[in-house]
Amino acid sequence: MRELVVLGTASQVPTRTRNHNGYLLRWDGEGLLFDPGEGTQRQMIHAGVAATDVTRICLTHVHGDHCYGLPGVLSRMALDRVEHPVSVHYPAEGDAMVRALVAISSPGVDLRLLPHGAGGVIAPGLEVQPLRHRIETYGYRLSEPDGRSLLPERLAAAGIRGPDVGRLQREGRLGGVRLEDVSVARRGQSFAFVMDTAPCEGAEQLADDADLLVAESTFSDDDGALAEQYRHLTAGQAGELAGRSGARNLVLTHFSSRYPEVTELELQAQRRAGTAVVRAAQDLDRFGFPQRRSGRVGVSP
């Protein structure tokens, strides 16, 4: 199962209708919790997300609205006796803050603190790239390797069934039948998380051809000067990021409290997003992934 659960959409301060940041990405057997701000534990209850669902925590930076919910989440995990190890990824310059937040949490969780200080792969399929904010900040990208989709009718015509299907996938050939004879290329899915940044190369690298891009949209285009001052994206810049990178879906979030309504922000982003589908997130929204795409990809059987 692959799904994004939005736990909160507010930047800096919560509002009557928006909790602080928080995003749970269900990715097959993993649950990645991004930027848990205050109140994330309660939002998880409202969203039906169990503490046991979280296997990895990813912090873009250590401003409070992106990490002050960490002690509550970890304490709930301890209370619920989460047995699996939990990796915590965060910028190296935020190490003291993260350790302080962990120190005031209830003990009992097998935490693996994994700071990073440069862009690159930090776990299988998971990479980070530096963003341009007021403190050290990194965005995240989760990618599935390209593969092949088997065609049942071709398998049947070739007389391949049962355990032989798995053998063909592993070995690439079974007798005179090649894997490419009974399948088509399938592009792997990807997810990008771009938060708290001015436009930069790192954001574009993360968003490149993403199936689902989550991007901050703190300010309206009318407040572009404020966005530049505080190193945030406007709605239009978030849309342009999606359009330039070829992202298929753009989820806007991290809205300033100065905008009680975000419909106009969604429109500003859509005008510059090319073919991407743009949606302004509301707390507790859920977003699925589009179907995998077929295409010419380099695939090793």
Tab-separated table of C-alpha atoms in Angstrom:
chain	number	residue	atom	x	y	z
A	1	MET	CA	0.000	0.000	0.000
A	2	ARG	CA	1.249	3.472	-0.880
A	3	GLU	CA	-0.486	6.514	0.511
A	4	LEU	CA	0.273	9.937	1.938
A	5	VAL	CA	-1.628	10.859	5.117
A	6	VAL	CA	-1.539	14.587	5.875
A	7	LEU	CA	-1.511	15.143	9.634
A	8	GLY	CA	-1.041	18.919	9.605
A	9	THR	CA	-0.651	21.770	7.117
A	10	ALA	CA	0.197	24.890	9.154
A	11	SER	CA	3.484	26.770	9.082
A	12	GLN	CA	4.982	28.433	12.160
A	13	VAL	CA	1.758	28.542	14.220
A	14	PRO	CA	-1.304	26.263	14.181
A	15	THR	CA	-4.748	27.706	13.493
A	16	ARG	CA	-8.280	26.689	14.381
A	17	THR	CA	-8.408	24.476	11.302
A	18	ARG	CA	-4.755	23.534	10.750
A	19	ASN	CA	-2.382	21.608	12.948
A	20	HIS	CA	1.359	22.010	12.727
A	21	ASN	CA	3.182	19.987	10.071
A	22	GLY	CA	3.102	16.217	9.993
A	23	TYR	CA	2.975	13.691	7.132
A	24	LEU	CA	2.878	9.900	7.197
A	25	LEU	CA	3.910	8.139	4.008
A	26	ARG	CA	2.852	4.510	3.775
A	27	TRP	CA	5.261	2.864	1.368
A	28	ASP	CA	4.728	-0.887	1.164
A	29	GLY	CA	5.832	-2.191	4.564
A	30	GLU	CA	7.302	1.085	5.794
A	31	GLY	CA	5.768	4.113	7.465
A	32	LEU	CA	7.820	7.287	7.064
A	33	LEU	CA	6.854	10.165	9.349
A	34	PHE	CA	7.991	13.528	8.007
A	35	ASP	CA	8.432	16.705	10.094
A	36	PRO	CA	6.221	15.997	13.134
A	37	GLY	CA	5.261	19.373	14.628
A	38	GLU	CA	3.310	19.919	17.835
A	39	GLY	CA	0.112	17.918	18.075
A	40	THR	CA	1.216	15.183	15.680
A	41	GLN	CA	0.420	12.443	18.190
A	42	ARG	CA	-3.182	13.619	18.450
A	43	GLN	CA	-3.508	14.027	14.690
A	44	MET	CA	-2.324	10.452	14.232
A	45	ILE	CA	-5.273	9.315	16.350
A	46	HIS	CA	-7.714	11.331	14.220
A	47	ALA	CA	-6.167	9.906	11.044
A	48	GLY	CA	-6.169	6.303	12.238
A	49	VAL	CA	-2.372	6.094	12.157
A	50	ALA	CA	-0.973	3.826	14.860
A	51	ALA	CA	2.361	4.481	16.520
A	52	THR	CA	3.396	1.007	15.381
A	53	ASP	CA	2.993	2.143	11.760
A	54	VAL	CA	6.055	4.403	12.000
A	55	THR	CA	9.332	2.770	10.983
A	56	ARG	CA	11.339	5.838	9.982
A	57	ILE	CA	11.248	9.534	10.958
A	58	CYS	CA	12.595	12.166	8.566
A	59	LEU	CA	13.233	15.755	9.660
A	60	THR	CA	13.976	18.401	7.049
A	61	HIS	CA	15.336	20.801	9.706
A	62	VAL	CA	14.930	21.617	13.374
A	63	HIS	CA	12.651	24.642	13.388
A	64	GLY	CA	9.993	23.935	16.001
A	65	ASP	CA	7.026	23.545	13.673
A	66	HIS	CA	8.870	20.630	12.051
A	67	CYS	CA	10.133	18.732	15.090
A	68	TYR	CA	8.465	19.720	18.391
A	69	GLY	CA	6.034	16.824	18.051
A	70	LEU	CA	8.879	14.308	18.190
A	71	PRO	CA	8.841	13.730	21.994
A	72	GLY	CA	5.113	13.000	21.979
A	73	VAL	CA	5.347	10.590	19.067
A	74	LEU	CA	8.315	8.753	20.583
A	75	SER	CA	6.631	8.579	23.987
A	76	ARG	CA	3.510	7.109	22.410
A	77	MET	CA	5.660	4.556	20.597
A	78	ALA	CA	7.221	3.586	23.921
A	79	LEU	CA	3.787	3.328	25.567
A	80	ASP	CA	2.550	1.119	22.739
A	81	ARG	CA	5.674	-1.047	23.033
A	82	VAL	CA	6.861	-0.629	19.463
A	83	GLU	CA	9.365	-3.436	19.017
A	84	HIS	CA	10.906	-2.677	15.653
A	85	PRO	CA	13.889	-0.297	15.325
A	86	VAL	CA	13.051	3.254	14.247
A	87	SER	CA	15.530	5.270	12.170
A	88	VAL	CA	15.589	9.030	12.647
A	89	HIS	CA	17.134	11.038	9.797
A	90	TYR	CA	17.972	14.707	10.266
A	91	PRO	CA	20.552	17.388	9.343
A	92	ALA	CA	23.816	17.031	11.234
A	93	GLU	CA	23.736	20.633	12.439
A	94	GLY	CA	20.504	19.827	14.288
A	95	ASP	CA	22.055	16.980	16.286
A	96	ALA	CA	21.951	18.771	19.655
A	97	MET	CA	18.276	19.696	19.202
A	98	VAL	CA	17.264	16.184	18.158
A	99	ARG	CA	19.109	14.609	21.070
A	100	ALA	CA	17.440	17.041	23.461
A	101	LEU	CA	14.004	16.133	22.100
A	102	VAL	CA	14.809	12.442	22.380
A	103	ALA	CA	16.069	12.947	25.948
A	104	ILE	CA	12.704	14.249	27.154
A	105	SER	CA	10.831	11.393	25.492
A	106	SER	CA	9.821	8.223	27.282
A	107	PRO	CA	12.515	5.570	26.889
A	108	GLY	CA	11.958	2.162	25.403
A	109	VAL	CA	12.101	2.687	21.635
A	110	ASP	CA	15.008	1.219	19.679
A	111	LEU	CA	16.036	4.487	18.002
A	112	ARG	CA	18.753	4.756	15.367
A	113	LEU	CA	19.848	8.419	15.145
A	114	LEU	CA	21.232	9.001	11.644
A	115	PRO	CA	22.340	12.582	10.957
A	116	HIS	CA	23.396	13.554	7.438
A	117	GLY	CA	25.580	16.445	6.356
A	118	ALA	CA	25.505	16.222	2.572
A	119	GLY	CA	23.220	15.225	-0.265
A	120	GLY	CA	23.029	11.616	-1.371
A	121	VAL	CA	21.525	8.229	-0.564
A	122	ILE	CA	20.965	7.725	3.174
A	123	ALA	CA	19.000	4.446	3.121
A	124	PRO	CA	17.864	2.003	0.430
A	125	GLY	CA	15.783	4.031	-2.029
A	126	LEU	CA	15.907	7.156	0.171
A	127	GLU	CA	18.025	10.189	-0.664
A	128	VAL	CA	18.367	13.754	0.560
A	129	GLN	CA	19.374	16.988	-1.147
A	130	PRO	CA	20.208	20.335	0.480
A	131	LEU	CA	17.593	23.079	0.330
A	132	ARG	CA	17.988	26.870	0.745
A	133	HIS	CA	16.543	27.919	4.079
A	134	ARG	CA	17.749	29.942	7.069
A	135	ILE	CA	19.308	26.895	8.765
A	136	GLU	CA	20.629	23.607	7.405
A	137	THR	CA	17.697	21.939	5.640
A	138	TYR	CA	17.321	18.867	3.444
A	139	GLY	CA	14.464	17.561	1.352
A	140	TYR	CA	13.779	13.855	0.845
A	141	ARG	CA	13.071	11.606	-2.123
A	142	LEU	CA	11.946	7.980	-2.000
A	143	SER	CA	12.313	6.039	-5.229
A	144	GLU	CA	11.367	2.586	-6.408
A	145	PRO	CA	13.712	0.926	-8.919
A	146	ASP	CA	12.469	0.569	-12.469
A	147	GLY	CA	11.134	-2.898	-13.245
A	148	ARG	CA	8.943	-4.867	-15.599
A	149	SER	CA	5.239	-5.704	-15.589
A	150	LEU	CA	4.412	-9.257	-16.612
A	151	LEU	CA	1.697	-9.779	-19.244
A	152	PRO	CA	-0.509	-12.756	-18.262
A	153	GLU	CA	-1.585	-13.491	-21.819
A	154	ARG	CA	2.023	-13.769	-22.997
A	155	LEU	CA	2.948	-15.950	-20.033
A	156	ALA	CA	0.032	-18.254	-20.860
A	157	ALA	CA	0.991	-18.381	-24.529
A	158	ALA	CA	4.542	-19.315	-23.545
A	159	GLY	CA	3.270	-22.001	-21.157
A	160	ILE	CA	4.881	-20.417	-18.119
A	161	ARG	CA	2.989	-20.699	-14.839
A	162	GLY	CA	3.398	-21.267	-11.115
A	163	PRO	CA	6.951	-21.281	-9.691
A	164	ASP	CA	8.399	-20.878	-13.179
A	165	VAL	CA	7.128	-17.279	-13.247
A	166	GLY	CA	9.334	-16.379	-10.284
A	167	ARG	CA	12.270	-18.223	-11.790
A	168	LEU	CA	11.907	-16.283	-15.037
A	169	GLN	CA	11.860	-13.009	-13.089
A	170	ARG	CA	14.991	-13.950	-11.139
A	171	GLU	CA	17.020	-15.372	-13.996
A	172	GLY	CA	15.753	-13.330	-16.937
A	173	ARG	CA	15.332	-16.382	-19.165
A	174	LEU	CA	13.531	-19.712	-18.997
A	175	GLY	CA	14.360	-22.076	-21.809
A	176	GLY	CA	13.873	-20.061	-24.968
A	177	VAL	CA	11.670	-17.403	-23.322
A	178	ARG	CA	13.226	-14.113	-22.250
A	179	LEU	CA	11.720	-11.893	-19.573
A	180	GLU	CA	11.298	-9.055	-22.079
A	181	ASP	CA	9.246	-11.377	-24.319
A	182	VAL	CA	6.471	-11.630	-21.730
A	183	SER	CA	6.619	-8.223	-20.039
A	184	VAL	CA	6.795	-4.484	-20.609
A	185	ALA	CA	9.071	-1.927	-19.014
A	186	ARG	CA	7.641	-0.261	-15.899
A	187	ARG	CA	8.960	2.938	-14.413
A	188	GLY	CA	9.433	2.900	-10.676
A	189	GLN	CA	7.344	5.252	-8.542
A	190	SER	CA	8.860	8.170	-6.665
A	191	PHE	CA	7.893	10.541	-3.866
A	192	ALA	CA	9.488	13.923	-3.150
A	193	PHE	CA	9.237	16.038	-0.004
A	194	VAL	CA	10.346	19.659	-0.376
A	195	MET	CA	9.853	21.826	2.669
A	196	ASP	CA	11.032	25.281	3.856
A	197	THR	CA	13.191	26.498	1.006
A	198	ALA	CA	13.665	29.211	-1.540
A	199	PRO	CA	13.952	27.975	-5.142
A	200	CYS	CA	17.149	25.966	-5.492
A	201	GLU	CA	18.833	23.159	-7.406
A	202	GLY	CA	18.280	20.662	-4.585
A	203	ALA	CA	14.525	21.109	-4.783
A	204	GLU	CA	14.572	20.489	-8.529
A	205	GLN	CA	16.665	17.345	-8.130
A	206	LEU	CA	14.244	15.948	-5.578
A	207	ALA	CA	11.138	16.802	-7.607
A	208	ASP	CA	12.453	15.495	-10.935
A	209	ASP	CA	9.740	13.343	-12.574
A	210	ALA	CA	8.168	12.581	-9.174
A	211	ASP	CA	4.841	10.792	-9.116
A	212	LEU	CA	3.849	12.650	-5.954
A	213	LEU	CA	5.534	15.882	-4.890
A	214	VAL	CA	4.771	17.489	-1.527
A	215	ALA	CA	5.927	21.098	-1.519
A	216	GLU	CA	5.617	23.955	0.903
A	217	SER	CA	3.458	26.860	-0.228
A	218	THR	CA	3.899	29.242	2.668
A	219	PHE	CA	3.106	32.469	0.837
A	220	SER	CA	0.879	33.825	-1.895
A	221	ASP	CA	2.567	35.157	-5.019
A	222	ASP	CA	1.469	38.598	-3.809
A	223	ASP	CA	3.803	38.177	-0.843
A	224	GLY	CA	6.869	37.169	-2.829
A	225	ALA	CA	9.093	39.621	-0.976
A	226	LEU	CA	8.262	37.909	2.319
A	227	ALA	CA	8.949	34.512	0.767
A	228	GLU	CA	12.405	35.635	-0.320
A	229	GLN	CA	13.122	37.241	3.046
A	230	TYR	CA	12.278	34.100	4.998
A	231	ARG	CA	13.459	31.697	2.268
A	232	HIS	CA	10.183	30.022	1.529
A	233	LEU	CA	8.253	29.199	-1.644
A	234	THR	CA	5.245	31.059	-2.926
A	235	ALA	CA	2.364	29.035	-4.345
A	236	GLY	CA	3.409	29.966	-7.873
A	237	GLN	CA	7.001	28.902	-7.234
A	238	ALA	CA	5.783	25.545	-5.904
A	239	GLY	CA	3.725	25.145	-9.078
A	240	GLU	CA	6.695	26.099	-11.226
A	241	LEU	CA	8.836	23.534	-9.400
A	242	ALA	CA	6.307	20.830	-10.306
A	243	GLY	CA	6.016	22.034	-13.897
A	244	ARG	CA	9.767	22.318	-14.522
A	245	SER	CA	10.482	18.941	-12.929
A	246	GLY	CA	7.705	17.043	-14.688
A	247	ALA	CA	6.013	15.960	-11.447
A	248	ARG	CA	2.682	14.222	-11.973
A	249	ASN	CA	0.951	15.347	-8.774
A	250	LEU	CA	1.645	18.320	-6.506
A	251	VAL	CA	0.347	18.543	-2.936
A	252	LEU	CA	0.626	22.035	-1.467
A	253	THR	CA	1.008	22.498	2.282
A	254	HIS	CA	2.752	24.510	5.061
A	255	PHE	CA	0.431	27.501	4.707
A	256	SER	CA	0.943	30.765	6.583
A	257	SER	CA	-1.798	31.642	9.069
A	258	ARG	CA	-2.357	34.857	7.098
A	259	TYR	CA	-4.359	32.796	4.560
A	260	PRO	CA	-7.520	31.357	6.129
A	261	GLU	CA	-8.529	30.194	2.630
A	262	VAL	CA	-6.015	28.531	0.316
A	263	THR	CA	-8.092	28.156	-2.862
A	264	GLU	CA	-6.277	31.097	-4.430
A	265	LEU	CA	-2.907	29.531	-3.591
A	266	GLU	CA	-3.971	26.367	-5.366
A	267	LEU	CA	-4.939	28.397	-8.441
A	268	GLN	CA	-1.639	30.273	-8.410
A	269	ALA	CA	0.262	27.004	-8.332
A	270	GLN	CA	-1.863	25.365	-11.026
A	271	ARG	CA	-1.230	28.203	-13.466
A	272	ARG	CA	2.493	27.416	-13.423
A	273	ALA	CA	2.436	23.658	-12.835
A	274	GLY	CA	2.188	22.441	-16.413
A	275	THR	CA	0.418	19.099	-16.570
A	276	ALA	CA	0.757	18.330	-12.846
A	277	VAL	CA	-2.432	17.817	-10.865
A	278	VAL	CA	-2.370	20.380	-8.026
A	279	ARG	CA	-4.211	20.023	-4.725
A	280	ALA	CA	-4.009	22.198	-1.634
A	281	ALA	CA	-3.939	19.832	1.329
A	282	GLN	CA	-6.259	20.009	4.298
A	283	ASP	CA	-5.510	18.333	7.619
A	284	LEU	CA	-6.276	14.588	7.540
A	285	ASP	CA	-6.403	14.437	3.733
A	286	ARG	CA	-5.162	11.242	2.092
A	287	PHE	CA	-3.478	11.057	-1.292
A	288	GLY	CA	-2.883	7.879	-3.245
A	289	PHE	CA	-0.267	7.296	-5.897
A	290	PRO	CA	-1.069	7.213	-9.610
A	291	GLN	CA	-0.670	3.975	-11.500
A	292	ARG	CA	2.851	3.068	-12.457
A	293	ARG	CA	3.895	4.221	-15.900
A	294	SER	CA	5.115	2.026	-18.702
A	295	GLY	CA	7.986	3.373	-20.717
A	296	ARG	CA	11.461	2.852	-22.055
A	297	VAL	CA	13.658	2.295	-19.030
A	298	GLY	CA	16.933	0.538	-18.514
A	299	VAL	CA	16.034	-2.578	-16.561
A	300	SER	CA	18.156	-5.420	-15.400
A	301	PRO	CA	16.109	-8.602	-15.291
